[in-house]
């Protein structure tokens, strides 16, 4: 977390606060409206969007990321466009073309699987519908399978670029990796871990999925990427355009970018704080985002929800600025 000398007063954060509620096209992570807190800082706009189930010690990383964006100078990017994958929620197969239409030119799709209440047959049907349109498919189980279930899924889903977080624990990922040939990507096992490098020490992953906000900002992400020793995929945490710009910046600063990044989820929103930027040939531009004042007003969360975010910022602040 940031040393106190680099922290703005909490009162300054709250003076710069905008809380918005972004309607979504489909249910994702169990929600249909995405709330985020935005700060108009001296260095740019920052976003604090930790999901409601995260307690202050964990959510504080997201606040640190917002402070970094709003108050500190950003690193210089090495590229100006980033390849992004399409993101397909756990929708019925007949809805897949509608979802993929929001990702023009994407050559890779990430498909959500292992959704509560659904079966492996549902996952197979969704993946096959995606594969009929997009040549390269990866799937994300969010830790929803046991080792045995992941082995069965790897056999049933056909050729995959990788399985993202198929099982919940590092030990399960390591056991699974010994039993299948499909590459394994670790997400929660890195961003939620006290030791993000343990997945490599235990031989549990081939690829690291990293997200700016849960890791505390662009600089901490780049530090982990430089030291982790396996290829990195930068992904989003269902960010608004403000948060997404930080993910794109992080990806633009990496020396190598062997995989398409999961930074195209802006297409999941009906409305955002700026006009949506669709990928061109599967690529998104790198650059800062300045929200439209009219959209900030139109999308403002109700007063009770704004107060909820104010209380949350106050709860998280001591874990960032001690």
PDB file of C-alpha atoms in Angstrom, residues 97-222:
ATOM      1  CA  UNK A  97     -23.942 -14.164 -31.792  1.00  0.00           C
ATOM      2  CA  UNK A  98     -25.546 -11.103 -30.145  1.00  0.00           C
ATOM      3  CA  UNK A  99     -22.773 -10.984 -27.528  1.00  0.00           C
ATOM      4  CA  UNK A 100     -19.939 -11.526 -29.998  1.00  0.00           C
ATOM      5  CA  UNK A 101     -21.273  -8.761 -32.270  1.00  0.00           C
ATOM      6  CA  UNK A 102     -20.069  -6.267 -29.638  1.00  0.00           C
ATOM      7  CA  UNK A 103     -16.452  -7.385 -30.171  1.00  0.00           C
ATOM      8  CA  UNK A 104     -15.766  -6.756 -33.872  1.00  0.00           C
ATOM      9  CA  UNK A 105     -12.594  -8.339 -35.142  1.00  0.00           C
ATOM     10  CA  UNK A 106     -11.882 -10.339 -31.987  1.00  0.00           C
ATOM     11  CA  UNK A 107      -9.897 -13.474 -32.741  1.00  0.00           C
ATOM     12  CA  UNK A 108     -10.166 -14.817 -29.183  1.00  0.00           C
ATOM     13  CA  UNK A 109     -13.156 -15.278 -26.876  1.00  0.00           C
ATOM     14  CA  UNK A 110     -13.273 -15.943 -23.140  1.00  0.00           C
ATOM     15  CA  UNK A 111     -16.354 -17.950 -22.218  1.00  0.00           C
ATOM     16  CA  UNK A 112     -17.763 -18.127 -18.700  1.00  0.00           C
ATOM     17  CA  UNK A 113     -18.397 -21.706 -17.558  1.00  0.00           C
ATOM     18  CA  UNK A 114     -19.217 -23.564 -14.332  1.00  0.00           C
ATOM     19  CA  UNK A 115     -22.087 -21.174 -13.610  1.00  0.00           C
ATOM     20  CA  UNK A 116     -24.233 -22.153 -10.629  1.00  0.00           C
ATOM     21  CA  UNK A 117     -27.349 -23.973 -11.783  1.00  0.00           C
ATOM     22  CA  UNK A 118     -25.860 -24.927 -15.155  1.00  0.00           C
ATOM     23  CA  UNK A 119     -24.326 -28.173 -16.387  1.00  0.00           C
ATOM     24  CA  UNK A 120     -21.251 -29.169 -18.370  1.00  0.00           C
ATOM     25  CA  UNK A 121     -23.571 -29.785 -21.304  1.00  0.00           C
ATOM     26  CA  UNK A 122     -24.637 -26.126 -21.094  1.00  0.00           C
ATOM     27  CA  UNK A 123     -20.972 -25.096 -21.125  1.00  0.00           C
ATOM     28  CA  UNK A 124     -20.197 -27.314 -24.120  1.00  0.00           C
ATOM     29  CA  UNK A 125     -23.139 -25.895 -26.096  1.00  0.00           C
ATOM     30  CA  UNK A 126     -22.057 -22.303 -25.325  1.00  0.00           C
ATOM     31  CA  UNK A 127     -18.416 -22.967 -26.245  1.00  0.00           C
ATOM     32  CA  UNK A 128     -19.404 -24.663 -29.492  1.00  0.00           C
ATOM     33  CA  UNK A 129     -21.596 -21.680 -30.408  1.00  0.00           C
ATOM     34  CA  UNK A 130     -18.646 -19.346 -29.749  1.00  0.00           C
ATOM     35  CA  UNK A 131     -16.190 -21.528 -31.664  1.00  0.00           C
ATOM     36  CA  UNK A 132     -18.458 -21.342 -34.706  1.00  0.00           C
ATOM     37  CA  UNK A 133     -17.745 -17.586 -34.847  1.00  0.00           C
ATOM     38  CA  UNK A 134     -14.371 -17.000 -33.161  1.00  0.00           C
ATOM     39  CA  UNK A 135     -11.372 -19.239 -33.897  1.00  0.00           C
ATOM     40  CA  UNK A 136      -9.643 -19.182 -30.492  1.00  0.00           C
ATOM     41  CA  UNK A 137     -11.507 -19.968 -27.249  1.00  0.00           C
ATOM     42  CA  UNK A 138     -10.489 -19.825 -23.597  1.00  0.00           C
ATOM     43  CA  UNK A 139     -12.856 -20.572 -20.709  1.00  0.00           C
ATOM     44  CA  UNK A 140     -13.121 -19.124 -17.193  1.00  0.00           C
ATOM     45  CA  UNK A 141     -14.582 -21.265 -14.397  1.00  0.00           C
ATOM     46  CA  UNK A 142     -13.864 -18.842 -11.512  1.00  0.00           C
ATOM     47  CA  UNK A 143     -12.743 -21.781  -9.385  1.00  0.00           C
ATOM     48  CA  UNK A 144     -16.067 -23.567  -9.828  1.00  0.00           C
ATOM     49  CA  UNK A 145     -14.845 -27.106 -10.543  1.00  0.00           C
ATOM     50  CA  UNK A 146     -13.259 -29.859  -8.517  1.00  0.00           C
ATOM     51  CA  UNK A 147     -10.175 -31.477 -10.038  1.00  0.00           C
ATOM     52  CA  UNK A 148     -12.258 -34.363 -11.362  1.00  0.00           C
ATOM     53  CA  UNK A 149     -14.855 -32.012 -12.839  1.00  0.00           C
ATOM     54  CA  UNK A 150     -12.123 -29.930 -14.485  1.00  0.00           C
ATOM     55  CA  UNK A 151     -10.561 -33.049 -16.029  1.00  0.00           C
ATOM     56  CA  UNK A 152     -13.954 -34.009 -17.468  1.00  0.00           C
ATOM     57  CA  UNK A 153     -14.541 -30.469 -18.729  1.00  0.00           C
ATOM     58  CA  UNK A 154     -11.120 -30.285 -20.384  1.00  0.00           C
ATOM     59  CA  UNK A 155     -11.985 -33.441 -22.298  1.00  0.00           C
ATOM     60  CA  UNK A 156     -15.481 -32.298 -23.277  1.00  0.00           C
ATOM     61  CA  UNK A 157     -14.870 -28.688 -24.315  1.00  0.00           C
ATOM     62  CA  UNK A 158     -12.569 -29.361 -27.252  1.00  0.00           C
ATOM     63  CA  UNK A 159      -9.448 -27.400 -28.155  1.00  0.00           C
ATOM     64  CA  UNK A 160      -8.908 -24.493 -25.764  1.00  0.00           C
ATOM     65  CA  UNK A 161      -6.276 -21.773 -25.531  1.00  0.00           C
ATOM     66  CA  UNK A 162      -6.363 -22.259 -21.758  1.00  0.00           C
ATOM     67  CA  UNK A 163      -8.550 -22.964 -18.728  1.00  0.00           C
ATOM     68  CA  UNK A 164      -8.753 -19.920 -16.435  1.00  0.00           C
ATOM     69  CA  UNK A 165      -8.975 -20.659 -12.706  1.00  0.00           C
ATOM     70  CA  UNK A 166     -10.678 -24.038 -13.198  1.00  0.00           C
ATOM     71  CA  UNK A 167     -10.335 -24.925  -9.489  1.00  0.00           C
ATOM     72  CA  UNK A 168     -10.337 -22.792  -6.378  1.00  0.00           C
ATOM     73  CA  UNK A 169      -7.028 -23.639  -4.684  1.00  0.00           C
ATOM     74  CA  UNK A 170      -3.429 -23.585  -5.823  1.00  0.00           C
ATOM     75  CA  UNK A 171      -3.026 -27.210  -4.749  1.00  0.00           C
ATOM     76  CA  UNK A 172      -5.967 -28.234  -6.946  1.00  0.00           C
ATOM     77  CA  UNK A 173      -4.546 -26.310  -9.899  1.00  0.00           C
ATOM     78  CA  UNK A 174      -1.209 -28.089  -9.470  1.00  0.00           C
ATOM     79  CA  UNK A 175      -2.916 -31.503  -9.310  1.00  0.00           C
ATOM     80  CA  UNK A 176      -5.015 -30.696 -12.379  1.00  0.00           C
ATOM     81  CA  UNK A 177      -2.019 -29.464 -14.347  1.00  0.00           C
ATOM     82  CA  UNK A 178      -0.408 -32.885 -13.908  1.00  0.00           C
ATOM     83  CA  UNK A 179      -3.480 -34.593 -15.367  1.00  0.00           C
ATOM     84  CA  UNK A 180      -4.357 -32.532 -18.479  1.00  0.00           C
ATOM     85  CA  UNK A 181      -2.573 -31.061 -21.467  1.00  0.00           C
ATOM     86  CA  UNK A 182      -4.627 -27.853 -21.632  1.00  0.00           C
ATOM     87  CA  UNK A 183      -2.690 -24.841 -20.277  1.00  0.00           C
ATOM     88  CA  UNK A 184      -3.953 -23.462 -16.968  1.00  0.00           C
ATOM     89  CA  UNK A 185      -4.251 -19.761 -16.180  1.00  0.00           C
ATOM     90  CA  UNK A 186      -4.418 -18.545 -12.575  1.00  0.00           C
ATOM     91  CA  UNK A 187      -6.551 -15.522 -11.693  1.00  0.00           C
ATOM     92  CA  UNK A 188      -7.985 -15.579  -8.169  1.00  0.00           C
ATOM     93  CA  UNK A 189      -4.986 -17.633  -7.045  1.00  0.00           C
ATOM     94  CA  UNK A 190      -2.844 -14.584  -7.826  1.00  0.00           C
ATOM     95  CA  UNK A 191      -4.987 -11.522  -7.097  1.00  0.00           C
ATOM     96  CA  UNK A 192      -6.519 -12.930  -3.894  1.00  0.00           C
ATOM     97  CA  UNK A 193      -3.353 -14.587  -2.589  1.00  0.00           C
ATOM     98  CA  UNK A 194      -1.031 -13.351   0.155  1.00  0.00           C
ATOM     99  CA  UNK A 195       1.791 -14.717  -2.030  1.00  0.00           C
ATOM    100  CA  UNK A 196       0.963 -14.219  -5.734  1.00  0.00           C
ATOM    101  CA  UNK A 197       4.082 -16.158  -6.741  1.00  0.00           C
ATOM    102  CA  UNK A 198       3.021 -19.394  -5.026  1.00  0.00           C
ATOM    103  CA  UNK A 199       1.240 -20.622  -8.168  1.00  0.00           C
ATOM    104  CA  UNK A 200       4.579 -20.715  -9.954  1.00  0.00           C
ATOM    105  CA  UNK A 201       6.485 -22.210  -7.019  1.00  0.00           C
ATOM    106  CA  UNK A 202       4.010 -25.112  -6.919  1.00  0.00           C
ATOM    107  CA  UNK A 203       3.888 -25.566 -10.695  1.00  0.00           C
ATOM    108  CA  UNK A 204       0.180 -24.748 -10.691  1.00  0.00           C
ATOM    109  CA  UNK A 205      -0.179 -22.457 -13.721  1.00  0.00           C
ATOM    110  CA  UNK A 206       1.158 -21.773 -17.202  1.00  0.00           C
ATOM    111  CA  UNK A 207      -0.289 -18.249 -17.469  1.00  0.00           C
ATOM    112  CA  UNK A 208      -0.990 -15.453 -14.977  1.00  0.00           C
ATOM    113  CA  UNK A 209      -4.177 -13.409 -15.298  1.00  0.00           C
ATOM    114  CA  UNK A 210      -3.626 -10.050 -13.603  1.00  0.00           C
ATOM    115  CA  UNK A 211      -6.028  -7.162 -12.932  1.00  0.00           C
ATOM    116  CA  UNK A 212      -5.025  -3.619 -12.079  1.00  0.00           C
ATOM    117  CA  UNK A 213      -7.527  -2.742  -9.362  1.00  0.00           C
ATOM    118  CA  UNK A 214      -7.321  -5.915  -7.213  1.00  0.00           C
ATOM    119  CA  UNK A 215      -3.510  -5.721  -7.287  1.00  0.00           C
ATOM    120  CA  UNK A 216      -3.423  -2.085  -6.133  1.00  0.00           C
ATOM    121  CA  UNK A 217      -2.617  -0.286  -9.372  1.00  0.00           C
ATOM    122  CA  UNK A 218      -0.606  -0.337 -12.572  1.00  0.00           C
ATOM    123  CA  UNK A 219       2.780  -0.188 -10.843  1.00  0.00           C
ATOM    124  CA  UNK A 220       2.122  -3.214  -8.552  1.00  0.00           C
ATOM    125  CA  UNK A 221       0.786  -5.171 -11.530  1.00  0.00           C
ATOM    126  CA  UNK A 222       3.887  -4.425 -13.592  1.00  0.00           C
TER     127      UNK A 222
END
